[in-house]
Amino acid sequence: MSDRPAREVTFRGGGFAPKPVKWVGLIVFVALIAFAEWGTRSGWISALTLPKPSDVLATFGELYQSGLLFKHLSVSLSRLAVGAFFGAAAGIGVGILIGLFSMIRAGLVPLVAAIFPIPKIALLPLFVIWFGIDEGSKYALIAFGTFTPTVVATYGAVDNVDRGLIRMGQSFGLSWLSIVRKIVIPGAMPGILSGLRISLAIAIILLVAAEMLGAEFGIGAYILEAGSLYDLERLFAGVVILSLLGVTVSFVIGLIEKRLLRWRS
């Protein structure tokens, strides 16, 4: 036997679990903003292409004081919430049916495959003809744009559920409904939530497009007005609002994932 002392073996079964690193993202944002502020003040970046971040912040203050910030934001959030809710709910339902029933899969998968590549913004004039230029066309465009990627993500997630778990449930005598409720849906939930991140990002893009046509209030209408006047401070303020909206949506999805997917830890 060797007289060498025993060496501790490092545990290597972490499963590539991502570790949260605090403040790094915030530091990156602050560094970019500081660089833009320095570049615009020093003249290295032309004021005709990029406004000073401090001026954009001042524009936020003016929007807040005038009450227009909440006016535009509340209208956009209501449109986004209604359209995305109906689109995502219908997409999850149809996606689960496609994943569970062969006949529905055979009938709907080719239809979804044909509709999915169509740029949804190109359908906006058609929705205006069908639903009018008011709120109906905006809700319909957001819902339809959210529906198709949610369907694809959902039935893909159902397909990826471990079949061994399903066979185990069958061997223990679980009913079909119990297998779907206790095995299939929980197993597909990570893929469904990942798909929702993409679907809601698309919904925000379509929200802006819909509000640029025949809308008096909303972030899209605000950006269109600022762009037509070449008011870069207001234009970038609207873009920042959209960016913050996307970050907030992603954060909410993350909270839902932590609550619903605690069994993965």
Short mmCIF file of C-alpha atoms in Angstrom, two decimals:
data_model
loop_
_atom_site.label_atom_id
_atom_site.label_comp_id
_atom_site.label_asym_id
_atom_site.label_seq_id
_atom_site.Cartn_x
_atom_site.Cartn_y
_atom_site.Cartn_z
CA MET A 1 0.00 0.00 0.00
CA SER A 2 1.07 3.55 -0.67
CA ASP A 3 1.84 5.79 2.29
CA ARG A 4 0.64 8.89 0.48
CA PRO A 5 -2.20 10.76 2.27
CA ALA A 6 -5.69 10.42 0.87
CA ARG A 7 -6.63 13.20 -1.54
CA GLU A 8 -10.09 14.73 -1.41
CA VAL A 9 -12.00 14.25 -4.65
CA THR A 10 -13.96 17.28 -5.83
CA PHE A 11 -17.65 16.66 -6.39
CA ARG A 12 -18.37 16.89 -10.12
CA GLY A 13 -22.07 16.04 -10.24
CA GLY A 14 -23.47 19.54 -10.32
CA GLY A 15 -25.17 18.92 -13.63
CA PHE A 16 -23.99 22.21 -15.17
CA ALA A 17 -26.44 24.08 -12.96
CA PRO A 18 -26.06 27.83 -13.60
CA LYS A 19 -24.93 29.81 -10.58
CA PRO A 20 -26.46 33.25 -10.03
CA VAL A 21 -23.82 35.98 -10.27
CA LYS A 22 -25.19 39.18 -8.80
CA TRP A 23 -24.58 42.68 -10.14
CA VAL A 24 -22.75 41.63 -13.32
CA GLY A 25 -25.69 42.47 -15.59
CA LEU A 26 -26.21 45.81 -13.83
CA ILE A 27 -22.52 46.63 -14.16
CA VAL A 28 -22.65 45.94 -17.92
CA PHE A 29 -25.67 48.24 -18.34
CA VAL A 30 -24.07 51.02 -16.30
CA ALA A 31 -20.83 50.71 -18.25
CA LEU A 32 -22.63 50.99 -21.60
CA ILE A 33 -24.64 54.00 -20.46
CA ALA A 34 -21.52 55.70 -19.08
CA PHE A 35 -19.69 55.04 -22.36
CA ALA A 36 -22.59 56.52 -24.38
CA GLU A 37 -22.71 59.58 -22.10
CA TRP A 38 -18.97 60.14 -22.44
CA GLY A 39 -19.06 59.62 -26.21
CA THR A 40 -21.90 62.06 -26.83
CA ARG A 41 -20.50 64.74 -24.50
CA SER A 42 -17.01 64.53 -25.99
CA GLY A 43 -18.33 64.67 -29.55
CA TRP A 44 -16.93 61.27 -30.44
CA ILE A 45 -20.53 60.12 -31.01
CA SER A 46 -22.68 62.50 -33.06
CA ALA A 47 -25.75 63.93 -31.34
CA LEU A 48 -27.63 63.32 -34.60
CA THR A 49 -27.26 59.56 -34.18
CA LEU A 50 -27.40 59.04 -30.41
CA PRO A 51 -28.81 61.36 -27.72
CA LYS A 52 -27.17 61.82 -24.34
CA PRO A 53 -28.48 59.26 -21.82
CA SER A 54 -28.90 62.16 -19.38
CA ASP A 55 -31.24 63.88 -21.87
CA VAL A 56 -33.22 60.66 -22.27
CA LEU A 57 -33.51 60.49 -18.47
CA ALA A 58 -34.74 64.09 -18.42
CA THR A 59 -37.34 63.14 -21.04
CA PHE A 60 -38.52 60.36 -18.70
CA GLY A 61 -38.96 62.96 -15.98
CA GLU A 62 -41.04 65.14 -18.28
CA LEU A 63 -43.17 62.17 -19.29
CA TYR A 64 -43.75 61.26 -15.66
CA GLN A 65 -44.64 64.78 -14.59
CA SER A 66 -47.04 65.29 -17.47
CA GLY A 67 -48.80 61.99 -16.78
CA LEU A 68 -48.26 60.80 -20.36
CA LEU A 69 -45.96 57.99 -19.21
CA PHE A 70 -48.76 56.17 -17.38
CA LYS A 71 -51.25 57.08 -20.10
CA HIS A 72 -49.19 55.44 -22.84
CA LEU A 73 -47.97 52.59 -20.66
CA SER A 74 -51.38 51.63 -19.25
CA VAL A 75 -52.92 51.46 -22.72
CA SER A 76 -50.06 49.33 -24.06
CA LEU A 77 -50.10 47.00 -21.06
CA SER A 78 -53.84 46.41 -21.38
CA ARG A 79 -53.47 45.54 -25.07
CA LEU A 80 -50.50 43.30 -24.38
CA ALA A 81 -52.21 41.53 -21.48
CA VAL A 82 -55.45 40.80 -23.35
CA GLY A 83 -53.86 39.74 -26.63
CA ALA A 84 -51.05 37.68 -25.10
CA PHE A 85 -53.37 35.97 -22.61
CA PHE A 86 -55.78 34.69 -25.23
CA GLY A 87 -52.99 33.79 -27.66
CA ALA A 88 -50.89 31.95 -25.07
CA ALA A 89 -53.88 30.18 -23.47
CA ALA A 90 -55.13 28.95 -26.85
CA GLY A 91 -51.60 28.01 -27.91
CA ILE A 92 -50.95 25.93 -24.79
CA GLY A 93 -54.30 24.20 -25.10
CA VAL A 94 -53.88 23.36 -28.78
CA GLY A 95 -50.24 22.35 -28.25
CA ILE A 96 -51.19 19.88 -25.51
CA LEU A 97 -53.94 18.39 -27.70
CA ILE A 98 -51.48 17.98 -30.58
CA GLY A 99 -49.00 16.31 -28.25
CA LEU A 100 -51.57 13.88 -26.84
CA PHE A 101 -53.81 12.90 -29.77
CA SER A 102 -52.48 11.50 -33.03
CA MET A 103 -55.53 12.51 -35.08
CA ILE A 104 -55.31 16.13 -33.94
CA ARG A 105 -51.56 16.09 -34.61
CA ALA A 106 -52.10 14.80 -38.14
CA GLY A 107 -54.66 17.49 -38.86
CA LEU A 108 -53.13 20.58 -37.19
CA VAL A 109 -49.35 20.22 -37.41
CA PRO A 110 -49.27 20.87 -41.20
CA LEU A 111 -51.55 23.89 -40.69
CA VAL A 112 -49.38 25.29 -37.90
CA ALA A 113 -46.25 24.65 -39.99
CA ALA A 114 -47.80 26.62 -42.86
CA ILE A 115 -48.87 29.56 -40.67
CA PHE A 116 -45.81 29.79 -38.42
CA PRO A 117 -43.31 31.27 -40.96
CA ILE A 118 -45.70 34.05 -42.06
CA PRO A 119 -44.53 37.45 -40.72
CA LYS A 120 -47.42 38.42 -38.48
CA ILE A 121 -46.83 42.15 -39.05
CA ALA A 122 -47.65 41.58 -42.72
CA LEU A 123 -51.12 40.42 -41.65
CA LEU A 124 -51.93 43.69 -39.85
CA PRO A 125 -53.81 45.21 -42.84
CA LEU A 126 -55.88 42.04 -43.09
CA PHE A 127 -56.75 42.18 -39.38
CA VAL A 128 -57.75 45.83 -39.81
CA ILE A 129 -60.13 44.80 -42.58
CA TRP A 130 -61.58 42.00 -40.48
CA PHE A 131 -61.75 43.65 -37.04
CA GLY A 132 -61.58 47.37 -37.76
CA ILE A 133 -58.86 49.88 -36.98
CA ASP A 134 -59.76 50.09 -33.27
CA GLU A 135 -58.76 47.73 -30.46
CA GLY A 136 -60.06 44.54 -32.06
CA SER A 137 -57.36 44.37 -34.73
CA LYS A 138 -54.62 45.06 -32.17
CA TYR A 139 -55.83 42.32 -29.83
CA ALA A 140 -56.17 39.88 -32.73
CA LEU A 141 -52.68 40.56 -34.10
CA ILE A 142 -51.01 40.12 -30.70
CA ALA A 143 -53.04 36.99 -29.93
CA PHE A 144 -52.30 35.40 -33.31
CA GLY A 145 -48.61 36.26 -33.08
CA THR A 146 -48.43 34.72 -29.62
CA PHE A 147 -50.49 31.66 -30.55
CA THR A 148 -48.31 29.97 -33.19
CA PRO A 149 -44.93 29.92 -31.35
CA THR A 150 -46.70 28.81 -28.18
CA VAL A 151 -48.29 25.88 -30.02
CA VAL A 152 -44.94 24.78 -31.45
CA ALA A 153 -43.16 25.07 -28.09
CA THR A 154 -45.95 23.26 -26.23
CA TYR A 155 -46.33 20.18 -28.39
CA GLY A 156 -42.55 19.95 -28.65
CA ALA A 157 -42.35 20.00 -24.85
CA VAL A 158 -45.02 17.30 -24.59
CA ASP A 159 -43.10 15.15 -27.07
CA ASN A 160 -39.94 15.49 -24.97
CA VAL A 161 -41.52 14.14 -21.77
CA ASP A 162 -39.68 11.01 -20.63
CA ARG A 163 -41.64 8.03 -21.95
CA GLY A 164 -40.19 5.87 -19.22
CA LEU A 165 -42.11 7.91 -16.64
CA ILE A 166 -45.31 7.47 -18.63
CA ARG A 167 -44.79 3.70 -18.83
CA MET A 168 -44.10 3.63 -15.11
CA GLY A 169 -47.38 5.41 -14.45
CA GLN A 170 -49.20 2.95 -16.66
CA SER A 171 -47.60 0.00 -14.87
CA PHE A 172 -48.84 1.38 -11.55
CA GLY A 173 -52.37 1.53 -12.92
CA LEU A 174 -52.73 5.31 -13.19
CA SER A 175 -55.60 6.50 -15.35
CA TRP A 176 -54.96 8.37 -18.59
CA LEU A 177 -56.09 11.63 -17.03
CA SER A 178 -53.84 11.13 -14.00
CA ILE A 179 -50.83 10.45 -16.24
CA VAL A 180 -51.50 13.65 -18.18
CA ARG A 181 -52.04 15.71 -15.03
CA LYS A 182 -49.23 14.28 -12.88
CA ILE A 183 -46.56 13.32 -15.45
CA VAL A 184 -47.06 14.87 -18.88
CA ILE A 185 -47.95 18.46 -17.97
CA PRO A 186 -45.32 18.84 -15.19
CA GLY A 187 -42.71 17.26 -17.46
CA ALA A 188 -43.61 19.60 -20.32
CA MET A 189 -43.78 22.73 -18.17
CA PRO A 190 -40.09 23.75 -18.58
CA GLY A 191 -40.44 23.72 -22.36
CA ILE A 192 -43.78 25.53 -22.23
CA LEU A 193 -42.38 28.34 -20.08
CA SER A 194 -39.31 28.65 -22.29
CA GLY A 195 -41.63 28.98 -25.28
CA LEU A 196 -43.63 31.64 -23.47
CA ARG A 197 -40.51 33.79 -23.14
CA ILE A 198 -40.20 33.84 -26.92
CA SER A 199 -43.94 34.24 -27.50
CA LEU A 200 -44.23 37.23 -25.17
CA ALA A 201 -41.21 38.89 -26.77
CA ILE A 202 -42.96 38.52 -30.14
CA ALA A 203 -46.12 39.92 -28.56
CA ILE A 204 -44.26 43.09 -27.53
CA ILE A 205 -42.93 43.52 -31.08
CA LEU A 206 -46.43 43.12 -32.54
CA LEU A 207 -47.82 45.50 -29.91
CA VAL A 208 -45.57 48.27 -31.21
CA ALA A 209 -46.48 47.51 -34.82
CA ALA A 210 -50.20 47.51 -34.05
CA GLU A 211 -50.01 50.79 -32.13
CA MET A 212 -48.24 52.50 -35.02
CA LEU A 213 -51.45 52.17 -37.03
CA GLY A 214 -54.43 54.19 -35.91
CA ALA A 215 -53.58 54.49 -32.20
CA GLU A 216 -53.63 57.76 -30.27
CA PHE A 217 -51.99 56.39 -27.13
CA GLY A 218 -49.53 53.58 -26.52
CA ILE A 219 -45.76 53.11 -26.62
CA GLY A 220 -45.83 52.34 -30.35
CA ALA A 221 -47.80 55.51 -31.11
CA TYR A 222 -45.40 57.50 -28.92
CA ILE A 223 -42.35 56.13 -30.77
CA LEU A 224 -43.95 56.77 -34.16
CA GLU A 225 -44.71 60.37 -33.25
CA ALA A 226 -41.19 60.94 -31.90
CA GLY A 227 -39.64 59.39 -35.02
CA SER A 228 -41.72 61.52 -37.38
CA LEU A 229 -40.50 64.64 -35.52
CA TYR A 230 -36.92 63.31 -35.36
CA ASP A 231 -37.01 63.76 -31.61
CA LEU A 232 -34.28 61.33 -30.62
CA GLU A 233 -34.67 61.85 -26.86
CA ARG A 234 -38.34 60.84 -26.95
CA LEU A 235 -37.63 58.08 -29.46
CA PHE A 236 -34.97 56.49 -27.25
CA ALA A 237 -37.17 56.98 -24.19
CA GLY A 238 -39.85 54.88 -25.89
CA VAL A 239 -37.30 52.23 -26.86
CA VAL A 240 -36.04 52.07 -23.27
CA ILE A 241 -39.61 51.63 -22.03
CA LEU A 242 -40.03 48.66 -24.38
CA SER A 243 -36.72 47.22 -23.19
CA LEU A 244 -37.77 47.54 -19.55
CA LEU A 245 -41.10 45.94 -20.42
CA GLY A 246 -39.30 42.97 -21.95
CA VAL A 247 -37.02 42.63 -18.91
CA THR A 248 -40.05 42.75 -16.60
CA VAL A 249 -41.86 40.05 -18.58
CA SER A 250 -38.76 37.84 -18.50
CA PHE A 251 -38.44 38.41 -14.74
CA VAL A 252 -42.07 37.43 -14.16
CA ILE A 253 -41.62 34.25 -16.22
CA GLY A 254 -38.54 33.49 -14.12
CA LEU A 255 -40.56 33.82 -10.91
CA ILE A 256 -43.21 31.50 -12.32
CA GLU A 257 -40.51 28.98 -13.25
CA LYS A 258 -39.09 29.03 -9.73
CA ARG A 259 -42.52 28.42 -8.27
CA LEU A 260 -43.74 25.75 -10.69
CA LEU A 261 -40.43 23.96 -11.27
CA ARG A 262 -39.18 23.61 -7.71
CA TRP A 263 -39.14 19.83 -8.24
CA ARG A 264 -36.11 20.20 -10.56
CA SER A 265 -33.79 21.48 -7.82
#
